[in-house]
Short mmCIF file of N, CA and C in Angstrom, two decimals:
data_model
loop_
_atom_site.label_atom_id
_atom_site.label_comp_id
_atom_site.label_asym_id
_atom_site.label_seq_id
_atom_site.Cartn_x
_atom_site.Cartn_y
_atom_site.Cartn_z
N MET D 12 -99.73 64.38 -24.84
CA MET D 12 -98.78 63.69 -24.59
C MET D 12 -97.83 62.68 -24.19
N GLU D 13 -96.58 63.24 -24.60
CA GLU D 13 -95.18 62.43 -25.06
C GLU D 13 -95.17 61.54 -24.37
N ASN D 14 -95.06 60.39 -25.67
CA ASN D 14 -94.64 59.29 -25.77
C ASN D 14 -93.38 58.83 -24.18
N PRO D 15 -94.06 57.94 -23.54
CA PRO D 15 -92.62 58.08 -22.46
C PRO D 15 -91.51 56.57 -22.75
N GLY D 16 -91.20 56.33 -23.88
CA GLY D 16 -91.09 55.08 -24.32
C GLY D 16 -91.75 53.65 -23.08
N ALA D 17 -90.48 52.82 -23.59
CA ALA D 17 -91.08 52.09 -23.46
C ALA D 17 -89.22 51.00 -22.50
N SER D 18 -89.19 50.23 -21.77
CA SER D 18 -87.85 49.69 -21.32
C SER D 18 -88.52 47.88 -20.88
N VAL D 19 -87.11 47.16 -21.18
CA VAL D 19 -87.48 45.42 -21.05
C VAL D 19 -85.98 45.57 -20.01
N VAL D 20 -86.12 44.58 -18.67
CA VAL D 20 -85.17 44.90 -18.08
C VAL D 20 -85.01 43.39 -18.25
N ILE D 21 -83.56 42.90 -18.61
CA ILE D 21 -83.55 41.41 -18.61
C ILE D 21 -82.24 40.80 -17.97
N THR D 22 -82.71 39.04 -17.38
CA THR D 22 -81.92 39.02 -16.78
C THR D 22 -81.15 37.83 -16.87
N HIS D 23 -80.32 37.57 -17.44
CA HIS D 23 -80.01 36.19 -17.17
C HIS D 23 -78.76 35.37 -16.61
N HIS D 24 -78.89 34.50 -15.96
CA HIS D 24 -78.45 33.84 -15.00
C HIS D 24 -77.54 32.88 -16.00
N ILE D 25 -75.92 33.05 -15.80
CA ILE D 25 -74.83 32.64 -16.69
C ILE D 25 -74.24 31.11 -15.83
N LEU D 26 -74.04 30.31 -16.34
CA LEU D 26 -73.33 29.02 -15.83
C LEU D 26 -72.19 29.20 -15.21
N ASN D 27 -71.95 28.57 -14.46
CA ASN D 27 -70.14 28.90 -14.14
C ASN D 27 -69.72 28.31 -15.49
N GLY D 28 -68.30 29.12 -15.99
CA GLY D 28 -67.41 28.76 -17.25
C GLY D 28 -68.04 29.26 -18.07
N LYS D 29 -69.18 29.56 -18.75
CA LYS D 29 -69.62 30.06 -19.44
C LYS D 29 -69.94 31.33 -19.84
N GLN D 30 -69.40 32.40 -18.84
CA GLN D 30 -68.79 33.73 -19.48
C GLN D 30 -68.44 33.92 -20.77
N GLN D 31 -67.49 33.53 -21.06
CA GLN D 31 -66.91 34.12 -22.24
C GLN D 31 -66.91 34.52 -23.29
N GLU D 32 -68.20 33.08 -23.77
CA GLU D 32 -69.21 32.33 -23.96
C GLU D 32 -70.24 33.11 -24.05
N TYR D 33 -70.82 33.66 -22.96
CA TYR D 33 -72.09 34.27 -23.72
C TYR D 33 -71.59 36.55 -23.95
N GLU D 34 -70.20 36.25 -23.01
CA GLU D 34 -69.41 37.60 -23.80
C GLU D 34 -69.64 37.82 -25.12
N LYS D 35 -68.95 37.10 -25.80
CA LYS D 35 -69.53 36.83 -27.66
C LYS D 35 -70.19 36.09 -27.94
N TRP D 36 -71.39 36.13 -27.21
CA TRP D 36 -72.80 35.80 -28.10
C TRP D 36 -73.74 37.92 -27.66
N LEU D 37 -72.48 38.19 -26.58
CA LEU D 37 -73.39 39.80 -26.14
C LEU D 37 -72.94 40.37 -27.61
N GLU D 38 -71.80 39.73 -27.82
CA GLU D 38 -71.86 40.96 -29.38
C GLU D 38 -71.62 40.67 -30.64
N GLU D 39 -73.00 40.38 -30.83
CA GLU D 39 -74.03 39.47 -31.91
C GLU D 39 -74.84 40.03 -31.59
N ILE D 40 -75.56 40.03 -30.43
CA ILE D 40 -76.88 39.54 -30.27
C ILE D 40 -77.09 41.57 -29.62
N VAL D 41 -76.04 42.31 -30.10
CA VAL D 41 -75.84 43.86 -29.44
C VAL D 41 -76.52 44.57 -30.66
N PRO D 42 -75.86 44.55 -31.47
CA PRO D 42 -75.49 45.16 -33.17
C PRO D 42 -77.72 45.24 -33.70
N ILE D 43 -77.72 44.25 -33.19
CA ILE D 43 -79.00 43.14 -33.55
C ILE D 43 -79.98 44.21 -33.25
N THR D 44 -79.50 44.05 -32.49
CA THR D 44 -80.37 45.04 -31.27
C THR D 44 -80.65 46.39 -31.26
N LYS D 45 -79.09 46.94 -31.94
CA LYS D 45 -79.04 48.46 -32.02
C LYS D 45 -79.86 48.60 -33.41
N HIS D 46 -79.79 47.61 -34.32
CA HIS D 46 -80.66 48.27 -35.03
C HIS D 46 -82.06 48.05 -35.82
N SER D 47 -82.85 47.82 -34.72
CA SER D 47 -84.55 47.36 -34.74
C SER D 47 -84.82 48.82 -34.48
N GLU D 48 -86.28 48.41 -35.29
CA GLU D 48 -86.99 49.51 -35.26
C GLU D 48 -87.30 50.39 -34.00
N GLY D 49 -87.38 51.26 -34.06
CA GLY D 49 -87.62 51.98 -32.65
C GLY D 49 -86.13 52.48 -31.46
N PHE D 50 -85.07 51.59 -31.70
CA PHE D 50 -84.44 51.66 -30.13
C PHE D 50 -83.66 53.16 -30.02
N ILE D 51 -83.61 53.25 -28.69
CA ILE D 51 -82.97 53.90 -28.10
C ILE D 51 -81.99 53.79 -27.80
N ASP D 52 -81.63 53.47 -26.71
CA ASP D 52 -80.40 53.08 -25.79
C ASP D 52 -80.25 51.50 -24.93
N LEU D 53 -79.12 51.01 -24.99
CA LEU D 53 -78.87 49.74 -23.93
C LEU D 53 -78.12 49.79 -22.36
N GLN D 54 -78.06 48.89 -22.25
CA GLN D 54 -76.53 49.50 -20.73
C GLN D 54 -76.74 47.90 -20.45
N ILE D 55 -75.71 46.74 -20.26
CA ILE D 55 -75.65 46.14 -19.44
C ILE D 55 -74.79 45.91 -18.53
N VAL D 56 -75.35 45.66 -17.17
CA VAL D 56 -74.90 45.17 -15.86
C VAL D 56 -74.17 44.49 -15.43
N ARG D 57 -72.76 44.07 -15.25
CA ARG D 57 -72.06 42.52 -15.70
C ARG D 57 -71.67 41.98 -14.47
N PRO D 58 -72.09 40.55 -14.21
CA PRO D 58 -72.05 40.01 -12.46
C PRO D 58 -70.69 40.10 -12.09
N ILE D 59 -70.74 40.00 -10.49
CA ILE D 59 -68.68 39.98 -10.63
C ILE D 59 -68.00 39.30 -10.18
N PRO D 60 -67.11 39.74 -10.75
CA PRO D 60 -66.17 38.08 -11.33
C PRO D 60 -66.04 37.24 -10.08
N ASP D 61 -66.35 35.88 -10.20
CA ASP D 61 -66.19 34.68 -9.06
C ASP D 61 -67.11 35.02 -7.73
N LEU D 62 -68.61 35.82 -7.90
CA LEU D 62 -69.42 35.76 -6.95
C LEU D 62 -70.60 36.17 -6.67
N THR D 63 -71.18 36.64 -8.36
CA THR D 63 -72.29 36.39 -9.32
C THR D 63 -71.53 36.12 -10.65
N PHE D 64 -72.70 35.62 -11.32
CA PHE D 64 -73.68 34.78 -12.47
C PHE D 64 -74.80 35.56 -13.29
N VAL D 65 -75.17 36.78 -12.71
CA VAL D 65 -75.77 37.30 -13.14
C VAL D 65 -75.68 38.66 -14.19
N TYR D 66 -76.38 38.25 -15.45
CA TYR D 66 -76.34 39.37 -15.84
C TYR D 66 -77.42 40.17 -16.29
N THR D 67 -77.64 41.44 -16.34
CA THR D 67 -78.93 42.47 -15.85
C THR D 67 -78.42 43.59 -17.87
N VAL D 68 -79.74 43.62 -18.58
CA VAL D 68 -79.67 44.57 -19.41
C VAL D 68 -80.86 44.79 -19.72
N ILE D 69 -80.63 46.64 -19.62
CA ILE D 69 -81.69 47.14 -19.92
C ILE D 69 -81.65 48.35 -21.14
N ILE D 70 -83.20 48.01 -21.99
CA ILE D 70 -82.76 47.76 -22.92
C ILE D 70 -83.89 49.11 -23.09
N ARG D 71 -83.70 50.04 -24.01
CA ARG D 71 -84.98 51.04 -24.30
C ARG D 71 -84.79 51.07 -25.77
N PHE D 72 -87.02 51.80 -25.63
CA PHE D 72 -87.18 51.84 -27.24
C PHE D 72 -88.52 52.92 -27.32
N ASP D 73 -89.01 53.09 -28.29
CA ASP D 73 -89.23 54.15 -28.48
C ASP D 73 -90.76 54.14 -27.85
N THR D 74 -91.10 53.23 -28.19
CA THR D 74 -92.41 52.82 -28.38
C THR D 74 -93.34 51.23 -27.81
N ILE D 75 -94.34 50.88 -27.15
CA ILE D 75 -94.05 49.37 -26.49
C ILE D 75 -94.07 48.21 -27.75
N ASN D 76 -95.44 48.76 -28.83
CA ASN D 76 -95.18 48.38 -29.53
C ASN D 76 -93.64 47.73 -30.56
N ASN D 77 -92.54 48.92 -30.75
CA ASN D 77 -91.12 48.60 -31.88
C ASN D 77 -90.52 47.96 -30.47
N LEU D 78 -90.64 48.10 -29.12
CA LEU D 78 -90.12 47.20 -28.22
C LEU D 78 -90.81 45.71 -28.35
N LYS D 79 -91.66 45.21 -28.14
CA LYS D 79 -92.77 44.03 -28.55
C LYS D 79 -92.20 43.51 -29.53
N ASN D 80 -92.29 44.46 -31.16
CA ASN D 80 -91.97 43.58 -32.17
C ASN D 80 -90.55 43.18 -31.65
N TRP D 81 -89.40 43.74 -31.66
CA TRP D 81 -87.63 43.43 -30.99
C TRP D 81 -87.64 41.57 -30.45
N ILE D 82 -89.12 41.95 -29.23
CA ILE D 82 -88.69 40.86 -28.02
C ILE D 82 -89.24 39.90 -28.65
N GLU D 83 -90.42 39.35 -29.51
CA GLU D 83 -90.50 38.68 -30.43
C GLU D 83 -90.29 38.65 -31.66
N SER D 84 -89.36 39.19 -32.17
CA SER D 84 -88.48 39.04 -33.25
C SER D 84 -88.00 37.22 -33.54
N ASP D 85 -87.61 37.18 -35.06
CA ASP D 85 -86.89 35.73 -35.29
C ASP D 85 -85.63 36.09 -34.74
N SER D 86 -85.33 37.04 -34.94
CA SER D 86 -84.06 36.89 -35.60
C SER D 86 -82.96 37.01 -33.73
N ARG D 87 -84.65 37.59 -32.72
CA ARG D 87 -83.80 37.90 -30.71
C ARG D 87 -84.47 36.05 -30.51
N LYS D 88 -84.97 35.38 -31.59
CA LYS D 88 -85.53 34.02 -31.07
C LYS D 88 -84.37 33.06 -31.01
N LYS D 89 -83.70 33.64 -32.45
CA LYS D 89 -82.65 32.43 -32.70
C LYS D 89 -81.50 32.26 -31.86
N MET D 90 -81.72 33.93 -31.02
CA MET D 90 -79.81 34.38 -30.88
C MET D 90 -80.21 33.93 -29.14
N ILE D 91 -81.21 34.15 -29.09
CA ILE D 91 -81.78 33.28 -27.98
C ILE D 91 -81.60 31.42 -27.53
N GLU D 92 -81.77 31.05 -28.65
CA GLU D 92 -82.09 29.72 -29.01
C GLU D 92 -80.75 29.27 -28.64
N LYS D 93 -79.61 29.91 -29.61
CA LYS D 93 -78.30 30.18 -29.32
C LYS D 93 -77.89 29.78 -27.68
N ALA D 94 -78.19 30.76 -27.07
CA ALA D 94 -77.04 31.64 -26.02
C ALA D 94 -78.12 30.40 -25.02
N ASN D 95 -79.31 29.63 -24.99
CA ASN D 95 -79.99 28.82 -24.14
C ASN D 95 -79.03 28.00 -24.02
N PRO D 96 -77.25 27.49 -24.16
CA PRO D 96 -76.53 26.64 -22.95
C PRO D 96 -76.01 27.36 -22.50
N TYR D 97 -76.10 28.50 -22.75
CA TYR D 97 -74.76 29.20 -21.28
C TYR D 97 -75.72 30.09 -20.37
N PHE D 98 -77.56 29.64 -19.93
CA PHE D 98 -78.28 29.89 -19.18
C PHE D 98 -78.21 29.19 -18.56
N ARG D 99 -78.56 29.89 -16.95
CA ARG D 99 -79.39 28.40 -15.59
C ARG D 99 -80.03 28.75 -15.72
N LYS D 100 -81.21 29.79 -16.02
CA LYS D 100 -82.18 29.83 -15.32
C LYS D 100 -82.55 30.11 -17.46
N ASN D 101 -83.96 29.84 -17.38
CA ASN D 101 -84.46 30.74 -18.81
C ASN D 101 -84.24 32.00 -18.90
N ASP D 102 -84.30 33.16 -20.61
CA ASP D 102 -84.50 33.75 -20.52
C ASP D 102 -85.65 34.58 -20.20
N ARG D 103 -85.08 35.76 -18.86
CA ARG D 103 -86.22 36.18 -18.54
C ARG D 103 -86.31 37.92 -18.51
N TYR D 104 -87.23 38.08 -19.21
CA TYR D 104 -87.69 40.14 -19.37
C TYR D 104 -88.86 40.71 -18.86
N GLN D 105 -88.56 41.74 -18.44
CA GLN D 105 -89.63 42.17 -17.82
C GLN D 105 -90.28 43.60 -18.43
N ILE D 106 -91.54 44.23 -19.09
CA ILE D 106 -91.32 45.51 -20.41
C ILE D 106 -93.07 46.07 -19.50
N LYS D 107 -92.02 47.82 -19.06
CA LYS D 107 -91.90 48.38 -18.94
C LYS D 107 -92.38 49.72 -19.60
N SER D 108 -93.26 50.70 -19.44
CA SER D 108 -93.11 51.98 -20.16
C SER D 108 -92.86 53.37 -19.09
N GLY D 109 -91.86 53.90 -19.79
CA GLY D 109 -91.13 55.07 -19.20
C GLY D 109 -90.38 54.82 -17.61
N LEU D 110 -90.84 54.96 -16.78
CA LEU D 110 -89.29 54.89 -15.61
C LEU D 110 -89.98 53.82 -14.94
N ASP D 111 -91.58 52.56 -15.63
CA ASP D 111 -92.56 51.87 -14.80
C ASP D 111 -91.45 50.88 -13.61
N PHE D 112 -90.08 50.72 -15.32
CA PHE D 112 -88.91 49.76 -14.14
C PHE D 112 -88.38 49.93 -13.00
N LEU D 113 -88.53 51.20 -12.54
CA LEU D 113 -87.95 51.75 -10.99
C LEU D 113 -89.30 50.69 -9.97
N PHE D 114 -90.20 50.74 -10.28
CA PHE D 114 -91.16 50.49 -9.63
C PHE D 114 -91.10 48.34 -9.90
N ASN D 115 -90.02 47.63 -10.00
CA ASN D 115 -90.09 46.47 -10.48
C ASN D 115 -90.01 45.96 -8.85
N SER D 116 -91.54 44.79 -9.09
CA SER D 116 -92.10 44.00 -7.67
C SER D 116 -92.47 42.72 -8.40
N GLU D 117 -91.20 42.20 -7.91
CA GLU D 117 -91.69 40.17 -8.25
C GLU D 117 -92.61 40.37 -7.30
N ASN D 118 -92.95 40.49 -6.38
CA ASN D 118 -94.23 40.85 -5.75
C ASN D 118 -96.06 40.84 -6.34
N GLU D 119 -95.57 41.59 -7.32
CA GLU D 119 -96.85 42.29 -7.06
C GLU D 119 -97.59 42.53 -8.80
N GLY D 120 -96.25 41.39 -9.74
CA GLY D 120 -97.28 40.90 -11.02
C GLY D 120 -96.68 42.32 -12.07
N ARG D 121 -97.72 42.17 -12.79
CA ARG D 121 -97.89 43.44 -14.13
C ARG D 121 -98.67 44.86 -13.19
N LYS D 122 -99.09 44.68 -11.96
CA LYS D 122 -98.80 46.17 -11.58
C LYS D 122 -98.66 46.84 -11.09
N VAL D 123 -98.71 48.16 -11.63
CA VAL D 123 -97.69 49.99 -12.14
C VAL D 123 -97.99 50.49 -10.37
N PRO D 124 -97.70 51.11 -9.56
CA PRO D 124 -98.11 52.46 -8.85
C PRO D 124 -99.05 53.07 -9.81
N VAL D 125 -99.76 54.09 -9.56
CA VAL D 125 -100.27 55.42 -9.96
C VAL D 125 -99.04 56.23 -10.75
N ARG D 126 -99.23 57.20 -11.39
CA ARG D 126 -97.71 57.98 -11.62
C ARG D 126 -98.18 59.17 -10.49
N TRP D 127 -98.73 59.53 -9.98
CA TRP D 127 -98.08 60.84 -8.72
C TRP D 127 -97.34 60.34 -7.93
N LYS D 128 -97.70 58.94 -7.65
CA LYS D 128 -97.13 58.37 -6.31
C LYS D 128 -95.59 57.72 -6.67
N GLN D 129 -95.07 58.04 -8.04
CA GLN D 129 -93.81 57.42 -8.85
C GLN D 129 -93.20 58.26 -8.85
N TYR D 130 -94.07 59.59 -9.81
CA TYR D 130 -93.76 60.58 -8.95
C TYR D 130 -93.08 61.12 -7.33
N LEU D 131 -92.85 60.82 -6.27
CA LEU D 131 -93.75 61.24 -5.08
C LEU D 131 -92.02 60.29 -4.78
N VAL D 132 -92.76 59.01 -5.16
CA VAL D 132 -91.19 58.31 -4.48
C VAL D 132 -89.88 58.25 -4.92
N THR D 133 -89.80 58.71 -6.08
CA THR D 133 -88.80 59.26 -7.06
C THR D 133 -88.07 59.93 -6.92
N TRP D 134 -88.91 60.66 -6.20
CA TRP D 134 -88.25 62.25 -5.29
C TRP D 134 -87.55 62.36 -3.90
N SER D 135 -88.54 61.82 -3.47
CA SER D 135 -88.20 61.64 -2.43
C SER D 135 -86.90 60.35 -2.68
N ALA D 136 -86.29 59.68 -3.49
CA ALA D 136 -84.91 59.20 -3.97
C ALA D 136 -84.16 59.98 -4.03
N ILE D 137 -84.87 60.66 -5.04
CA ILE D 137 -83.39 61.66 -5.79
C ILE D 137 -82.94 62.21 -5.06
N TYR D 138 -83.57 62.77 -4.61
CA TYR D 138 -83.31 64.16 -3.95
C TYR D 138 -82.19 63.75 -3.10
N PRO D 139 -82.98 63.27 -1.46
CA PRO D 139 -80.72 62.39 -0.64
C PRO D 139 -79.76 62.10 -1.11
N LEU D 140 -80.12 61.20 -2.67
CA LEU D 140 -78.78 60.95 -3.39
C LEU D 140 -78.17 62.81 -4.08
N SER D 141 -78.97 63.31 -4.35
CA SER D 141 -78.23 64.77 -5.51
C SER D 141 -77.77 65.46 -4.10
N ILE D 142 -78.31 64.63 -2.99
CA ILE D 142 -77.58 66.34 -2.06
C ILE D 142 -75.85 65.37 -1.30
N LEU D 143 -76.26 63.82 -0.88
CA LEU D 143 -75.32 62.96 -0.80
C LEU D 143 -73.89 62.78 -1.50
N ILE D 144 -74.31 62.32 -2.48
CA ILE D 144 -73.51 61.83 -3.88
C ILE D 144 -72.15 62.48 -4.23
N PRO D 145 -73.42 64.18 -4.78
CA PRO D 145 -71.65 64.55 -4.41
C PRO D 145 -71.06 65.47 -2.90
N LEU D 146 -70.89 65.36 -2.26
CA LEU D 146 -70.66 65.38 -0.53
C LEU D 146 -69.36 64.27 -0.88
N VAL D 147 -69.24 63.03 -1.57
CA VAL D 147 -68.73 61.82 -1.18
C VAL D 147 -67.98 62.20 -2.44
N SER D 148 -68.18 61.82 -3.54
CA SER D 148 -67.71 61.64 -5.05
C SER D 148 -66.68 62.70 -5.25
N ILE D 149 -67.12 63.85 -4.71
CA ILE D 149 -66.10 64.86 -5.81
C ILE D 149 -64.91 65.52 -4.45
N PRO D 150 -64.84 65.31 -3.45
CA PRO D 150 -63.38 64.65 -2.68
C PRO D 150 -62.40 63.97 -2.82
N PHE D 151 -63.28 62.77 -3.21
CA PHE D 151 -62.73 61.83 -4.13
C PHE D 151 -62.37 61.71 -5.06
N LEU D 152 -63.23 62.60 -6.27
CA LEU D 152 -62.18 62.66 -7.62
C LEU D 152 -61.49 63.62 -7.77
N ARG D 153 -60.71 64.68 -6.40
CA ARG D 153 -59.92 65.39 -5.97
C ARG D 153 -58.62 65.20 -5.62
N LEU D 154 -58.82 64.31 -5.07
CA LEU D 154 -57.83 62.79 -4.37
C LEU D 154 -57.72 62.31 -5.34
N LEU D 155 -58.13 62.16 -6.65
CA LEU D 155 -57.11 61.09 -7.46
C LEU D 155 -56.87 62.16 -8.63
N LYS D 156 -57.21 63.66 -8.51
CA LYS D 156 -56.08 64.84 -9.30
C LYS D 156 -57.03 64.68 -10.60
N ILE D 157 -58.47 64.38 -10.20
CA ILE D 157 -59.27 65.01 -11.98
C ILE D 157 -59.64 65.96 -11.25
N PRO D 158 -59.84 67.62 -12.85
CA PRO D 158 -59.41 68.66 -11.65
C PRO D 158 -61.11 68.98 -11.61
N ALA D 159 -61.11 70.26 -11.17
CA ALA D 159 -62.86 70.24 -11.48
C ALA D 159 -63.09 71.28 -12.52
N ASN D 160 -64.22 70.07 -12.89
CA ASN D 160 -65.53 70.57 -13.66
C ASN D 160 -66.89 70.39 -14.28
N HIS D 161 -67.23 71.28 -13.93
CA HIS D 161 -69.12 71.02 -13.30
C HIS D 161 -69.13 70.77 -14.57
N TYR D 162 -68.90 70.59 -15.70
CA TYR D 162 -69.21 69.34 -16.53
C TYR D 162 -69.23 67.11 -16.29
N SER D 163 -68.46 67.69 -16.22
CA SER D 163 -67.43 65.97 -15.72
C SER D 163 -67.89 65.92 -14.82
N ASP D 164 -68.18 66.40 -13.25
CA ASP D 164 -68.03 66.20 -12.06
C ASP D 164 -69.84 65.61 -12.33
N GLY D 165 -70.23 66.29 -13.21
CA GLY D 165 -72.42 66.66 -12.98
C GLY D 165 -72.32 64.49 -13.67
N LEU D 166 -71.51 64.82 -14.40
CA LEU D 166 -71.36 63.37 -15.62
C LEU D 166 -71.57 61.71 -14.37
N ILE D 167 -70.33 62.40 -13.85
CA ILE D 167 -70.02 61.57 -12.63
C ILE D 167 -70.83 61.29 -11.86
N ASN D 168 -71.37 62.24 -11.65
CA ASN D 168 -72.15 62.58 -10.32
C ASN D 168 -73.93 61.66 -10.24
N SER D 169 -74.17 62.14 -11.86
CA SER D 169 -75.46 61.87 -12.33
C SER D 169 -75.76 59.82 -12.70
N GLY D 170 -74.50 60.06 -13.18
CA GLY D 170 -74.00 58.07 -13.53
C GLY D 170 -73.67 58.04 -12.04
N ILE D 171 -73.62 57.58 -11.22
CA ILE D 171 -73.86 57.54 -9.60
C ILE D 171 -75.03 57.29 -9.65
N ILE D 172 -75.89 58.14 -9.12
CA ILE D 172 -76.77 59.08 -9.26
C ILE D 172 -77.85 57.25 -9.32
N VAL D 173 -78.43 57.92 -11.27
CA VAL D 173 -78.81 56.60 -11.67
C VAL D 173 -78.41 55.15 -11.17
N PHE D 174 -77.34 54.64 -11.06
CA PHE D 174 -77.35 53.71 -10.86
C PHE D 174 -77.69 53.15 -9.71
N MET D 175 -77.37 54.05 -8.33
CA MET D 175 -78.20 54.30 -7.78
C MET D 175 -79.60 53.90 -7.32
N MET D 176 -80.18 54.85 -7.94
CA MET D 176 -81.67 54.71 -8.05
C MET D 176 -81.63 53.07 -8.81
N VAL D 177 -81.37 52.73 -9.48
CA VAL D 177 -81.89 51.20 -9.80
C VAL D 177 -81.52 50.56 -9.41
N PHE D 178 -80.26 49.72 -9.27
CA PHE D 178 -79.78 48.61 -8.12
C PHE D 178 -79.90 48.58 -6.94
N VAL D 179 -80.00 49.75 -6.28
CA VAL D 179 -79.58 49.63 -4.78
C VAL D 179 -81.03 50.68 -4.46
N VAL D 180 -80.97 52.18 -4.20
CA VAL D 180 -82.97 51.96 -3.84
C VAL D 180 -83.99 52.31 -4.40
N MET D 181 -84.14 51.55 -5.77
CA MET D 181 -85.08 51.48 -5.79
C MET D 181 -85.96 50.43 -4.83
N PRO D 182 -85.01 49.59 -5.92
CA PRO D 182 -85.57 48.13 -5.58
C PRO D 182 -85.82 48.08 -3.52
N ASN D 183 -85.08 48.46 -3.23
CA ASN D 183 -85.56 48.18 -1.22
C ASN D 183 -86.65 49.33 -1.44
N TYR D 184 -86.20 50.57 -1.62
CA TYR D 184 -87.60 51.43 -0.98
C TYR D 184 -88.37 51.13 -1.18
N THR D 185 -89.68 50.80 -2.74
CA THR D 185 -90.84 49.52 -3.31
C THR D 185 -90.78 48.90 -2.96
N LYS D 186 -89.77 47.73 -1.82
CA LYS D 186 -90.53 47.00 -0.65
C LYS D 186 -90.82 46.95 0.53
N LEU D 187 -89.83 48.96 0.94
CA LEU D 187 -90.28 49.07 1.78
C LEU D 187 -91.27 49.58 2.31
N ILE D 188 -91.71 50.30 1.03
CA ILE D 188 -93.36 51.10 1.13
C ILE D 188 -94.22 50.16 -0.12
N ARG D 189 -94.12 49.36 -0.22
CA ARG D 189 -94.87 48.24 -1.32
C ARG D 189 -97.10 48.65 -0.96
N LYS D 190 -97.18 48.43 0.16
CA LYS D 190 -98.40 48.32 0.73
C LYS D 190 -98.87 49.73 -0.11
N TRP D 191 -98.71 51.01 0.66
CA TRP D 191 -98.81 51.83 0.02
C TRP D 191 -98.96 52.06 -1.83
N LEU D 192 -97.61 51.93 -1.67
CA LEU D 192 -97.21 52.77 -3.71
C LEU D 192 -98.67 51.65 -4.11
N TYR D 193 -98.16 50.41 -3.85
CA TYR D 193 -99.39 49.54 -4.94
C TYR D 193 -100.81 49.92 -4.29
N LYS D 194 -101.36 50.29 -3.49
CA LYS D 194 -102.79 50.76 -2.75
C LYS D 194 -103.63 50.50 -3.88
#
């Protein structure tokens, strides 16, 4: 079976007025992370200015061991120590394999649903989004005078769908079906 990789979802609650310092710190730690063994990619979800103060960083590695090696590395520990004055709460992270991070429930601790349930839940969430998002986004793109192009339309739609899945649909959907999912 192919290695599903591993993801870490890191949340940093930043003190008011410390966002610029944190952004500079990100400029230092991102290259270190990208040069770590097994690194695949990362996404940074920034807070809404003057409304929220939470940064969410999702980092993917090829194996759980490479991810754990990076999390426990001296270079990361030194960087976290450097950023501690910016944090409202301590550095928090959850390590998941494959797409397990979509089934993130703080109430469930480290428990992960069985794969066939993950499959059914993911499919049942993606299907309506894959129908609805293009119905809304394509007319909007044409309204903005962006010419029709199968590839760019697909890129934009898939980006919206993944964003909705990770940050809107799955956190709420998994709470709704929690009893069945973790049974």
